[in-house]
CSV table of C-alpha atoms and ligand atoms in Angstrom, one decimal:
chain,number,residue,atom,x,y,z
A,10,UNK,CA,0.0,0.0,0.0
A,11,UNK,CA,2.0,3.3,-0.9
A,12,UNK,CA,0.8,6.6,-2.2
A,13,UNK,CA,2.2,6.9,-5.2
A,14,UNK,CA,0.2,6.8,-8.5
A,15,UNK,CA,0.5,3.4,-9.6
A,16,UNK,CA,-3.2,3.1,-8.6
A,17,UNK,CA,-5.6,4.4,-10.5
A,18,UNK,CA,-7.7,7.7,-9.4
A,19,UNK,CA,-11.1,5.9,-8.8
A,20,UNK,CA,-9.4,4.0,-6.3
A,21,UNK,CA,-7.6,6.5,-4.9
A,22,UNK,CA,-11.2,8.4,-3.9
A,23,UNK,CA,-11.4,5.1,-2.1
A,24,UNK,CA,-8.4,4.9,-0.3
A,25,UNK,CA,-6.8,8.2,-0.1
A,26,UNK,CA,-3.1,8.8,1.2
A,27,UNK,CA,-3.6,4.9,2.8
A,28,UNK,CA,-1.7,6.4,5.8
A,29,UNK,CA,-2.8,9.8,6.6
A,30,UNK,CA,-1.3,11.1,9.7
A,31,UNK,CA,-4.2,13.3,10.4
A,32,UNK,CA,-5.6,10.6,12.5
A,33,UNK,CA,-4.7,11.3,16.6
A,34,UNK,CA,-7.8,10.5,18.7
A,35,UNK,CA,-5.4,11.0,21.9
A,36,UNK,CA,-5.7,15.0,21.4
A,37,UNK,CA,-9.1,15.5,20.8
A,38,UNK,CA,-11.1,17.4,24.0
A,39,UNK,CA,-14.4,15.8,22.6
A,40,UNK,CA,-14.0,12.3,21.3
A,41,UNK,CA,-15.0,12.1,17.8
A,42,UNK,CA,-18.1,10.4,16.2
A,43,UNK,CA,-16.8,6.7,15.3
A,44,UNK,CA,-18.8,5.9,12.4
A,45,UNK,CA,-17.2,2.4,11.1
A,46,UNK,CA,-19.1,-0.6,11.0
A,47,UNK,CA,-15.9,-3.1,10.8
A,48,UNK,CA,-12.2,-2.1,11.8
A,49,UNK,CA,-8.9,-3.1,9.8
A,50,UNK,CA,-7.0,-6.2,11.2
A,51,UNK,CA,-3.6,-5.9,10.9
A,52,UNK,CA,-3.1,-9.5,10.6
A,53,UNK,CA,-5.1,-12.5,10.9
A,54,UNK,CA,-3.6,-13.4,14.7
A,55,UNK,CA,-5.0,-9.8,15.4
A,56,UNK,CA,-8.3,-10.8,14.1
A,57,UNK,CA,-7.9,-14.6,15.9
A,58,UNK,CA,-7.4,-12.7,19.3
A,59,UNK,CA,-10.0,-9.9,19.1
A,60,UNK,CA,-12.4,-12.8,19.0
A,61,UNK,CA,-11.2,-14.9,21.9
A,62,UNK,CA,-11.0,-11.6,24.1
A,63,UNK,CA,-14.6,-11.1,23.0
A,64,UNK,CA,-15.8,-14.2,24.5
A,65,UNK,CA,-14.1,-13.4,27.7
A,66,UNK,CA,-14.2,-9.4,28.1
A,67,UNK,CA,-14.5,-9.4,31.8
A,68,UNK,CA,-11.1,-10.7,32.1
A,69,UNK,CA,-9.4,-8.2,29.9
A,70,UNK,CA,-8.6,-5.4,32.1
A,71,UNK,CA,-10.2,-2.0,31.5
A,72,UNK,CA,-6.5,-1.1,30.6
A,73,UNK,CA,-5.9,-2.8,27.7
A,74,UNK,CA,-6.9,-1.1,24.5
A,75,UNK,CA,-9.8,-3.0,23.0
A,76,UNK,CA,-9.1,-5.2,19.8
A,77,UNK,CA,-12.2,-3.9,17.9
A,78,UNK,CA,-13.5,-5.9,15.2
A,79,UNK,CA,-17.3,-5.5,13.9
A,80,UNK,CA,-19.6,-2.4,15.4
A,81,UNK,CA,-22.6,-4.9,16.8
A,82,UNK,CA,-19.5,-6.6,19.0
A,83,UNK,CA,-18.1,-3.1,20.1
A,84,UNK,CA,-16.9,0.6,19.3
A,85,UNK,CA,-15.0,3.3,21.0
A,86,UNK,CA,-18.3,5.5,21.2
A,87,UNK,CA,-20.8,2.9,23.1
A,88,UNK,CA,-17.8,1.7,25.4
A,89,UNK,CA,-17.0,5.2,26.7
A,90,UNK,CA,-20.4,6.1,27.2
A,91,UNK,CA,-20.6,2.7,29.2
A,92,UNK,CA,-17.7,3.6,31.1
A,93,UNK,CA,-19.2,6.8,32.2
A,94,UNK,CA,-22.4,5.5,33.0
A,95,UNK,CA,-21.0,2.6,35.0
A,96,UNK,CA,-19.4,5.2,37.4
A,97,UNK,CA,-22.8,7.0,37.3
A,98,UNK,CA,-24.6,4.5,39.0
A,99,UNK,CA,-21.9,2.8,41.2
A,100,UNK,CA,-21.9,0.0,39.0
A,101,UNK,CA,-18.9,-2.5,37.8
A,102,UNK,CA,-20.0,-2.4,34.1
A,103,UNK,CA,-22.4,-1.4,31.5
A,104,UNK,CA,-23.7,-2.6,28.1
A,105,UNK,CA,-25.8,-0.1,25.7
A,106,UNK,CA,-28.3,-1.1,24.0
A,107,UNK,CA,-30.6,0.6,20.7
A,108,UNK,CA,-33.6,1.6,23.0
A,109,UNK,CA,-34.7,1.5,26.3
A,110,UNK,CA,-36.8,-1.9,25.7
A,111,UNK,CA,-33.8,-3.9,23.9
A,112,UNK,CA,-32.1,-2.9,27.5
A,113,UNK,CA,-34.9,-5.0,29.2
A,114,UNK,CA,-35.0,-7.6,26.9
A,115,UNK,CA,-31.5,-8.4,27.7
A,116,UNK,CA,-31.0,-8.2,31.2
A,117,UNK,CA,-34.0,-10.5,31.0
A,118,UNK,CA,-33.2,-12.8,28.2
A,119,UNK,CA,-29.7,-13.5,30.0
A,120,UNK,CA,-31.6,-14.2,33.3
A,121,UNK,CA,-34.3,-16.5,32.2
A,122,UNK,CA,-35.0,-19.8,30.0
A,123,UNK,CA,-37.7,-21.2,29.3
A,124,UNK,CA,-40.1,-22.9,32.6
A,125,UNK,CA,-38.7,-19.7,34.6
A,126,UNK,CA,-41.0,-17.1,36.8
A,127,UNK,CA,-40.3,-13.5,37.1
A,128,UNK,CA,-42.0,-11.3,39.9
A,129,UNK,CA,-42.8,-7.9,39.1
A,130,UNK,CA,-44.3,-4.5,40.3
A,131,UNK,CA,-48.3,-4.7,39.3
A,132,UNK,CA,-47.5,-0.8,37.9
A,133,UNK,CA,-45.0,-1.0,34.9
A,134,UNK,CA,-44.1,1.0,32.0
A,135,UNK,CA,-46.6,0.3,29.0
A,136,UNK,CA,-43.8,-1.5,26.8
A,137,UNK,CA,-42.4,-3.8,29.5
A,138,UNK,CA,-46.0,-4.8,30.4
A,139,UNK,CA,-47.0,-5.8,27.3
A,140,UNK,CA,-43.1,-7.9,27.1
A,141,UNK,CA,-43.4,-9.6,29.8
A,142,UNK,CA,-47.7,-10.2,28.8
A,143,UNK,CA,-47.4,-10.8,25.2
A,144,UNK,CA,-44.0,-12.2,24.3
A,145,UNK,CA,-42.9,-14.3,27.6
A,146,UNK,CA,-45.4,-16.6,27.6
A,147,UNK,CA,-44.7,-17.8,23.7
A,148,UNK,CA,-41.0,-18.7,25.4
A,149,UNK,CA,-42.9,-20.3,28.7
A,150,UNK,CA,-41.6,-17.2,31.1
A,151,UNK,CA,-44.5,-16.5,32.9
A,152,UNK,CA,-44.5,-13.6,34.8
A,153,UNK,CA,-46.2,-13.0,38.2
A,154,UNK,CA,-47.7,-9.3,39.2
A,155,UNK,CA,-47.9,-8.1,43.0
A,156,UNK,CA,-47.6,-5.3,45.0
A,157,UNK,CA,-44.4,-4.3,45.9
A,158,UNK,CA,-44.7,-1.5,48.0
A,159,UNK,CA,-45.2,-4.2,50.7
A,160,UNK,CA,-42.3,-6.5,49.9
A,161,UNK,CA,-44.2,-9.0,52.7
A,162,UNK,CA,-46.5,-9.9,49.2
A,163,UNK,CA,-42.9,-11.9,47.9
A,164,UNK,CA,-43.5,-14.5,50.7
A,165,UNK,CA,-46.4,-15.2,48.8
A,166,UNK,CA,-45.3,-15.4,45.3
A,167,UNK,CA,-41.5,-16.7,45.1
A,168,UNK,CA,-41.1,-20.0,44.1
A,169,UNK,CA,-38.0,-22.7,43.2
A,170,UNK,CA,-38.8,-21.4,39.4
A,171,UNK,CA,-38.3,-17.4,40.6
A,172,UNK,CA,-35.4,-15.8,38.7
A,173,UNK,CA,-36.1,-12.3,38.4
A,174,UNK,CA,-37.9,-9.6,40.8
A,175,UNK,CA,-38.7,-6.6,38.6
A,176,UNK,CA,-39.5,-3.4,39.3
A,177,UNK,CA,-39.5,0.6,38.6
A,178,UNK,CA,-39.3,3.2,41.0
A,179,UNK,CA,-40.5,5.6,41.2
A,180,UNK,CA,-43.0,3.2,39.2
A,181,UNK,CA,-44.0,5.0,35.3
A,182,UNK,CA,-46.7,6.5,35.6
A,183,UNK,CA,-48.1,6.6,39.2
A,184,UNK,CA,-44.8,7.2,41.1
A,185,UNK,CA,-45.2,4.5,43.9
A,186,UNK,CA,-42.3,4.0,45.2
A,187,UNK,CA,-40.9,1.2,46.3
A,188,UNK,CA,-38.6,0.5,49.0
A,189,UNK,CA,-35.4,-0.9,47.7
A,190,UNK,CA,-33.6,-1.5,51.2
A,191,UNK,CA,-36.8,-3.7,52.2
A,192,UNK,CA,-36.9,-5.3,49.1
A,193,UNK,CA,-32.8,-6.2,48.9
A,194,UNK,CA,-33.1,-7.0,52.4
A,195,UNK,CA,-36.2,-9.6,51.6
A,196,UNK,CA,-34.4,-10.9,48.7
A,197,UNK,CA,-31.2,-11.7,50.5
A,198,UNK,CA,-33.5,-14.0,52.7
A,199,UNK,CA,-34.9,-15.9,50.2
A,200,UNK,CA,-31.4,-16.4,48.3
A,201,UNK,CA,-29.7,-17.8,51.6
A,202,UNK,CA,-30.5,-21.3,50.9
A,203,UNK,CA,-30.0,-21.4,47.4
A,204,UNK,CA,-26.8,-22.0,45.2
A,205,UNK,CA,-26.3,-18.8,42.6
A,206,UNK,CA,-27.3,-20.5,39.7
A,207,UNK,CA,-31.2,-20.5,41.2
A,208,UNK,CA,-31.0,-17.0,43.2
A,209,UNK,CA,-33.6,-14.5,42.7
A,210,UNK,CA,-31.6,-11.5,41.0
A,211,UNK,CA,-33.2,-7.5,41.4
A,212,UNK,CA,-33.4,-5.9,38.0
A,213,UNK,CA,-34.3,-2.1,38.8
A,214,UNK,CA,-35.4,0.0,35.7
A,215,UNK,CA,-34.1,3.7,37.3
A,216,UNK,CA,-35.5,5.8,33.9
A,217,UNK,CA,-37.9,8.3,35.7
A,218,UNK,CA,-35.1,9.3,39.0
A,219,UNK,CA,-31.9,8.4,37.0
A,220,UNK,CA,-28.4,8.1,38.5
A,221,UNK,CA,-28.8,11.5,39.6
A,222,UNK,CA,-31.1,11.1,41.7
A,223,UNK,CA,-31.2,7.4,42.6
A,224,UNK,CA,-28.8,4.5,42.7
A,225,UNK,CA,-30.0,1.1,43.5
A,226,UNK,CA,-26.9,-0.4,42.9
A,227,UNK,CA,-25.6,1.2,46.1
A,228,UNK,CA,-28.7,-0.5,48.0
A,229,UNK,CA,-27.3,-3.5,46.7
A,230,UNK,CA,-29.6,-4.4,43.6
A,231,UNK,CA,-28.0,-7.0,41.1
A,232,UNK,CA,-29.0,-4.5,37.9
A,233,UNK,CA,-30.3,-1.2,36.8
A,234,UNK,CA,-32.0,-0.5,33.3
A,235,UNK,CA,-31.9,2.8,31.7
A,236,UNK,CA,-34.0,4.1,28.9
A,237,UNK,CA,-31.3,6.5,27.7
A,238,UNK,CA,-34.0,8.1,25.5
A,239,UNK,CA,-35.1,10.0,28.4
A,240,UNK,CA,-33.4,11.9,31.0
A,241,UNK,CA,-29.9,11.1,30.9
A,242,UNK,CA,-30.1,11.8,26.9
A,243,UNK,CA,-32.0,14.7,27.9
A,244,UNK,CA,-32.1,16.8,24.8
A,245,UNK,CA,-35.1,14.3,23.0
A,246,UNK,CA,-32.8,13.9,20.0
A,247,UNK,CA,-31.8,10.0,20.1
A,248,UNK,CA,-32.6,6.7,21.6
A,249,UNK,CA,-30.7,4.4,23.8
A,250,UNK,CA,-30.9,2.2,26.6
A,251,UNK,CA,-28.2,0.3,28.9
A,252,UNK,CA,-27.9,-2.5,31.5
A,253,UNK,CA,-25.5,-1.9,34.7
A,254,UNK,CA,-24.2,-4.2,36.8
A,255,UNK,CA,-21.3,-6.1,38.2
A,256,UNK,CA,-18.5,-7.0,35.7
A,257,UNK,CA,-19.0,-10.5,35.7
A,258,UNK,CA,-22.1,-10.4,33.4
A,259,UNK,CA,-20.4,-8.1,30.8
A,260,UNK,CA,-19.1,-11.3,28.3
A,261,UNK,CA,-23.2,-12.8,28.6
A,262,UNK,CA,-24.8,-9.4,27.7
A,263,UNK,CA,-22.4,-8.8,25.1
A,264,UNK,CA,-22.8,-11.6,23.3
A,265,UNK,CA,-26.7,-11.2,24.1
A,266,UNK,CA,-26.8,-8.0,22.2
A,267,UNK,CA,-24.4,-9.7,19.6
A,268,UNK,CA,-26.6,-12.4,18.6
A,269,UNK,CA,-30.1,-10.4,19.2
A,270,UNK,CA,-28.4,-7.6,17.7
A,271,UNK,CA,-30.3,-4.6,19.4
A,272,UNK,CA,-26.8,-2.5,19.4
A,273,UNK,CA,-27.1,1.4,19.7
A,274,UNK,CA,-26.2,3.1,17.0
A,275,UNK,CA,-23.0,5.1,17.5
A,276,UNK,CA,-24.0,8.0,15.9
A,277,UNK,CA,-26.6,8.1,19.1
A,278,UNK,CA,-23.7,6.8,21.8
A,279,UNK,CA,-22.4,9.9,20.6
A,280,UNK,CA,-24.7,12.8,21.8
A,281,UNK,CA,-25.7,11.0,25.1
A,282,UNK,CA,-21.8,10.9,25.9
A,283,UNK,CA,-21.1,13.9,24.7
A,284,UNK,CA,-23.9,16.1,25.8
A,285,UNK,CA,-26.8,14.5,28.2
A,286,UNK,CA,-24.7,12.7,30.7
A,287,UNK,CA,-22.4,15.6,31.1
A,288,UNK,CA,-25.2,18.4,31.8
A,289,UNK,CA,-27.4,15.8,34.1
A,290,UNK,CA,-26.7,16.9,37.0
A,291,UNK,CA,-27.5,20.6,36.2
A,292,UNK,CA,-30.4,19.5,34.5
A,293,UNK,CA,-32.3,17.7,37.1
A,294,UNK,CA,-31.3,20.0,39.6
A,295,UNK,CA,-33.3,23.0,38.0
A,296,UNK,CA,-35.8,20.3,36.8
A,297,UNK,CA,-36.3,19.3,40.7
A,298,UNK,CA,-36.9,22.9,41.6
A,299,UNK,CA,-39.3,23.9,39.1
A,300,UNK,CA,-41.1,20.5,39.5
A,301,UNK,CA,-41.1,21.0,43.8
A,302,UNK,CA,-43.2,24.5,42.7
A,303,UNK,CA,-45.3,23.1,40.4
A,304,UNK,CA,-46.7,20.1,42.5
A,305,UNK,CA,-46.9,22.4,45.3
A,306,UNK,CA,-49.4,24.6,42.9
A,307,UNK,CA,-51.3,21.6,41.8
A,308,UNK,CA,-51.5,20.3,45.5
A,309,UNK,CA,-53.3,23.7,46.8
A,310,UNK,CA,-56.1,23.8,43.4
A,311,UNK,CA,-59.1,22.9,43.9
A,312,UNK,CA,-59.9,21.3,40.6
A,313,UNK,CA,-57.1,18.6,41.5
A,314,UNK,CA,-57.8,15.3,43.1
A,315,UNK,CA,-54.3,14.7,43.8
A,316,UNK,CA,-50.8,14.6,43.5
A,317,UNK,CA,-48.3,12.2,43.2
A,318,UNK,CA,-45.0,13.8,43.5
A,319,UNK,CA,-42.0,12.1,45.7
A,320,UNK,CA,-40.4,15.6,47.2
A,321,UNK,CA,-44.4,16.3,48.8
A,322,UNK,CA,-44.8,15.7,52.1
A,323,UNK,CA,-48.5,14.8,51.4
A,324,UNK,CA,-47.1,11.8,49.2
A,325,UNK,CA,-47.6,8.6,50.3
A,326,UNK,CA,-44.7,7.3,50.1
A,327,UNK,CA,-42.7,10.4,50.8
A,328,UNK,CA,-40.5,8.8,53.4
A,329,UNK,CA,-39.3,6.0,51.4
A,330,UNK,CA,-38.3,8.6,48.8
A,331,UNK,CA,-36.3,10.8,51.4
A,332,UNK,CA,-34.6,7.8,52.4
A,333,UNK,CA,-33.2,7.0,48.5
A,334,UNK,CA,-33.6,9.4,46.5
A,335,UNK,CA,-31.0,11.3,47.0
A,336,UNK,CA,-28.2,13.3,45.2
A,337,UNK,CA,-24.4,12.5,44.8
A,338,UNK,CA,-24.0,14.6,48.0
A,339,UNK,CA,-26.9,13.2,50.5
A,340,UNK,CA,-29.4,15.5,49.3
A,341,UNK,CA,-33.0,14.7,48.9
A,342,UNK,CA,-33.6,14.8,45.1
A,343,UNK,CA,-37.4,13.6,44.4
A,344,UNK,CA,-37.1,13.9,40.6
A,345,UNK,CA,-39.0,15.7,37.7
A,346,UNK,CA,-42.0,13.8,37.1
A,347,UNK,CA,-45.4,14.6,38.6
A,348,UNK,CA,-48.8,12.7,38.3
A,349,UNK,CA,-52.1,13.8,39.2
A,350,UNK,CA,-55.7,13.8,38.5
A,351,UNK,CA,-58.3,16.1,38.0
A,352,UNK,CA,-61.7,15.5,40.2
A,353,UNK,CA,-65.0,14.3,38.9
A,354,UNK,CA,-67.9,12.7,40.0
A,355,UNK,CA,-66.8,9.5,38.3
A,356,UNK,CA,-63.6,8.0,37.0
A,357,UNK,CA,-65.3,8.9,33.6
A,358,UNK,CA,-66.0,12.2,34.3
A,359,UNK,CA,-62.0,12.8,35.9
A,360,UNK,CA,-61.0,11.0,32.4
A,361,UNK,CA,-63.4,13.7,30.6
A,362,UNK,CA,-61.6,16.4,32.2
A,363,UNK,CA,-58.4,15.2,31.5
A,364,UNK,CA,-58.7,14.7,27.8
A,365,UNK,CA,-60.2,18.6,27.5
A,366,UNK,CA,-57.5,19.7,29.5
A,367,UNK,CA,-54.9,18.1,27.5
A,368,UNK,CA,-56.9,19.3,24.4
A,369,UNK,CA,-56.9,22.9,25.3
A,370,UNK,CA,-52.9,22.7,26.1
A,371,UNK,CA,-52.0,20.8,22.7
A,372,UNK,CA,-53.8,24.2,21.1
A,373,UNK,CA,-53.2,26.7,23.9
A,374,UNK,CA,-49.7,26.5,26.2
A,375,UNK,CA,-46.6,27.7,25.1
A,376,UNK,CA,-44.4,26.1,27.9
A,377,UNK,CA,-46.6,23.0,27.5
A,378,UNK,CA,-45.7,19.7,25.2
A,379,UNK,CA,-48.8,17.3,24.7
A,380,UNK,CA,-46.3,14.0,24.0
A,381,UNK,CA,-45.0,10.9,25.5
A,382,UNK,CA,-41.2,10.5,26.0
A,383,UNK,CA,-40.0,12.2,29.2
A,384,UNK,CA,-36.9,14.0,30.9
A,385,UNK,CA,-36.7,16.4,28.2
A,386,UNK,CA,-35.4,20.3,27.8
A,387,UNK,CA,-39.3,21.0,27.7
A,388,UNK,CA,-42.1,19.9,29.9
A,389,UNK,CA,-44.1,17.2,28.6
A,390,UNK,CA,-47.8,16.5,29.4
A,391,UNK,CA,-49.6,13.6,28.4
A,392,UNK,CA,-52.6,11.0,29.2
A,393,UNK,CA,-51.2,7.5,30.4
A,394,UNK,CA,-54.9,6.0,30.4
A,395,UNK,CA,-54.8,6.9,26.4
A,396,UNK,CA,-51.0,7.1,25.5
A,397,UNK,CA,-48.2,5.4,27.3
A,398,UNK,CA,-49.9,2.8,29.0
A,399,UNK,CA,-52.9,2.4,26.5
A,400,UNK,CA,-51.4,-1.8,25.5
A,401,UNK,CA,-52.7,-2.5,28.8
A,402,UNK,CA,-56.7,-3.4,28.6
A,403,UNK,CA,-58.7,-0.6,30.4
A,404,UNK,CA,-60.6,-2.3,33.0
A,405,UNK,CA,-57.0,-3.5,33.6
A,406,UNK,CA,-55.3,-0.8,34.1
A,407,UNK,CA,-56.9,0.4,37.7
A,408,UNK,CA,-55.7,-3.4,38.8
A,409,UNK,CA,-52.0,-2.2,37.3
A,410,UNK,CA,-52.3,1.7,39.3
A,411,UNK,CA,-53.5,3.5,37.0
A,412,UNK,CA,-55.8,6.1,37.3
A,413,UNK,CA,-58.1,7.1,34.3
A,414,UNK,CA,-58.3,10.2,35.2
A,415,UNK,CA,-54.4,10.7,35.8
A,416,UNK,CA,-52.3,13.3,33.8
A,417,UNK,CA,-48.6,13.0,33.7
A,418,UNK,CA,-46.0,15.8,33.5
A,419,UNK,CA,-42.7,15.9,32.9
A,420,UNK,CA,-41.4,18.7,34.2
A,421,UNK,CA,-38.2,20.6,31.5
A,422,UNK,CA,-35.7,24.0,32.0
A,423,UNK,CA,-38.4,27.1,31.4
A,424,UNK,CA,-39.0,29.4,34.1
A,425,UNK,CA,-41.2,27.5,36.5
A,426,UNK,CA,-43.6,30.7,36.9
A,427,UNK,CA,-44.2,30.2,33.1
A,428,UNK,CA,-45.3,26.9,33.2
A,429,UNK,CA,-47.2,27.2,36.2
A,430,UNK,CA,-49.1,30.0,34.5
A,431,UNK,CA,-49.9,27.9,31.3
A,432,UNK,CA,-51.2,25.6,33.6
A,433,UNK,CA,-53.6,28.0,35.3
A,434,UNK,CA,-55.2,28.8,32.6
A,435,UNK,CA,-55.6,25.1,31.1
A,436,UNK,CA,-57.5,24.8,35.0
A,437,UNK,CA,-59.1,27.5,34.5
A,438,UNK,CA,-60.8,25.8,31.1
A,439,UNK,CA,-62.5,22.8,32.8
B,512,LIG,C1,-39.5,5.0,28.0
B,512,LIG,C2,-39.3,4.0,29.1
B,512,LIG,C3,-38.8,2.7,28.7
B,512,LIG,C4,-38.6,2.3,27.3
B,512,LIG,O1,-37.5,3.0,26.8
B,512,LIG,P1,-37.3,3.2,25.2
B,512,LIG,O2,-36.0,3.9,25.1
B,512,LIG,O3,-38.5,4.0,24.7
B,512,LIG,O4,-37.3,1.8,24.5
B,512,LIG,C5,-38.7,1.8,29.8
B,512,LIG,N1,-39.0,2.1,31.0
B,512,LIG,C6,-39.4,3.3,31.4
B,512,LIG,C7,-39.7,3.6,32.8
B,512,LIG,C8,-39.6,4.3,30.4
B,512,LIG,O5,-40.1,5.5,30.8
């Protein structure tokens, strides 16, 4: 391979100066966007070994440059990201994944086979219901609902088949919150007498408080999920997802996401990396404060039912929430996201309300975003009942927590007085 023109021009658009020198990642502030599918070997040993490392990852240490090979095994972009949100959430390792759901899919699709049980919260994210509803029971997975904000209920339901205990929290879209130092502390009972190919492990999905606010690891869950497309991406622009844990399940989830294939893109590792993780922590801060204000309006107006928001002292699980939901620093940080109903007569009438309300903001509010998604720059409003959670059946959905009539908000960066205003108006409309 040389530069000089015994190659013809056509294929020296292709292959340019062969060796440019132009290429030094070590300088660069930002890293740059990686955006190649497959990486030159430079011999066929190279190639030999980056595959044996792959089946073995956890043993390389974090040292050792990678021996990168194909983009769906690995890529600088998705393994820094991991890196950093591994430190994030006190965890060993991490492995990104193209969404939130392909995430979930493979923490679980490591942890179960077919003729296992998994246990989880009644109240669950819309998508993971209708997973674990749907699709397990094709695979004979069958999962098990109860309610965990008494984690006595697991005495009832665990069984030699268990493998997984599931659960959000605060849970999407209610905010129940559930306590994770009970729950470990349960868990831990149950595992004594069993060897760790048959012990219960706690997958946490921490979208709605993220690392910033929450870290189950530290309470000594097995795994947290992230959808990334929320608030640790924060800017609404790209999806994501990622499983954390220890280091020891880093070669299974890789080779998981090999062979199912759901890799994030790195043109999307990119962004999160490069701008949501960094500005989390500024971000939820000023989304905590403006969302503390604005369920403290909704609490005092007398068109609202009630409200479920984890820094109110009114909440019922407010204690819980003080206890872990906190900061980097000890501080109590309940999150951005607020649900809460409008009253009526009737759960009809309360859904009736809802819907106008939600009708006249689409048309009316400036600081006020009818969609789904969450943790974004702008506050979000939407109808679970309708939107998010509408796979599950309706005369299901009060079984699963959720209320017709409830409205959920996702509270962004405006000035607080702004939105609060929009929303007196919508109020003032129904
Ligand atoms: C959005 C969401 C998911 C799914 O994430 P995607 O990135 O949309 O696949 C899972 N869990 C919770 C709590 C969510 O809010």
């Amino acid at each position: 391979m040389s530069n000089n023109n015994k190659y013809s021009r056509e294929t020296h658009l292709i292959y340019g100066k062969a060796f440019t020198t132009k290429w030094d990642y070590n300088h660069h502030v930002v890293p740059p966007i990686s955006s190649s599918t497959t990486f030159r070997l430079d011999t066929v040993e190279r190639g030999a070994l980056g595959f044996s490392e792959f089946e073995r990852i956890a043993e390389i240490p974090d040292t050792e440059p990678p021996i990168y090979i194909y983009d769906r095994l690995g890529e600088p972009n998705k393994e820094i990201l991991e890196e950093n949100l591994a430190t994030a959430e006190s965890g060993e390792t991490a492995v990104t994944f193209a969404s939130g759901m392909s995430a979930i899919s493979g923490v679980l699709g490591i942890l179960t086979k077919s003729g296992d049980e998994i246990v989880a919260h009644k109240t669950l994210y819309g998508c993971t219901f209708s997973l674990l509803n749907n699709w397990y029971p094709r695979y004979n997975i069958k999962t098990i609902k109860i309610d965990l904000t008494n984690p006595e209920n697991l005495n009832d339901v665990i069984t030699e088949k268990t493998r997984v205990l599931y659960f959000e929290t605060p849970a999407n879209p209610n905010l129940e919150i559930i306590d994770i130092e009970a729950v470990v502390k349960k868990v831990a009972e149950i595992n004594k007498n069993r060897d760790e190919a048959n012990r219960v492990k706690i997958v946490v999905d921490n979208t709605f408080a993220t690392p910033y606010c929450q870290r189950p690891i530290e309470w000594g869950v097995d795994f947290v999920v992230h959808s990334l497309t929320k608030n640790i991406g924060g800017f609404g622009t790209d999806m994501g997802g990622v499983v954390i844990g220890k280091r020891k399940y880093r070669d299974i989830l890789m080779l998981y996401r090999k062979d199912f294939g759901g890799v994030l893109s790195s043109k999307s590792a990119w962004p999160i990396m490069v701008y949501g993780l960094p500005s989390l922590a500024v971000r939820m801060q000023r989304e905590i404060n403006n969302a503390m204000k604005v369920a403290e309006f909704l609490a005092q107006h007398p068109k609202v039912q009630f409200v479920n928001y984890p820094g109110l002292p009114s909440f019922k699980y407010y204690e819980i929430a003080r206890k872990q939901m906190i900061d980097f620093h000890g501080n109590f940080a309940p999150g951005n996201m607020i649900y809460f109903a409008l009253k009526g007569n009737s759960p009809e009438e309360g859904r009736e309300k809802g819907r106008a309300m939600m009708n006249y903001i689409a048309q009316n509010a400036y600081t006020l975003t009818l969609a789904v998604s969450l943790g974004h720059v702008r506050t979000l409003i939407e109808h679970p009942g309708s939107m998010t959670h509408s796979m599950i059946p309706p005369d299901e959905q009060i079984k699963e927590g959720i209320d017709p009539a409830g409205i959920r908000m996702s509270i962004g960066l405006e000035n607080v007085e702004d939105i609060i205003r929009d929303l007196e108006d919508a109020l003032k409309q129904i």
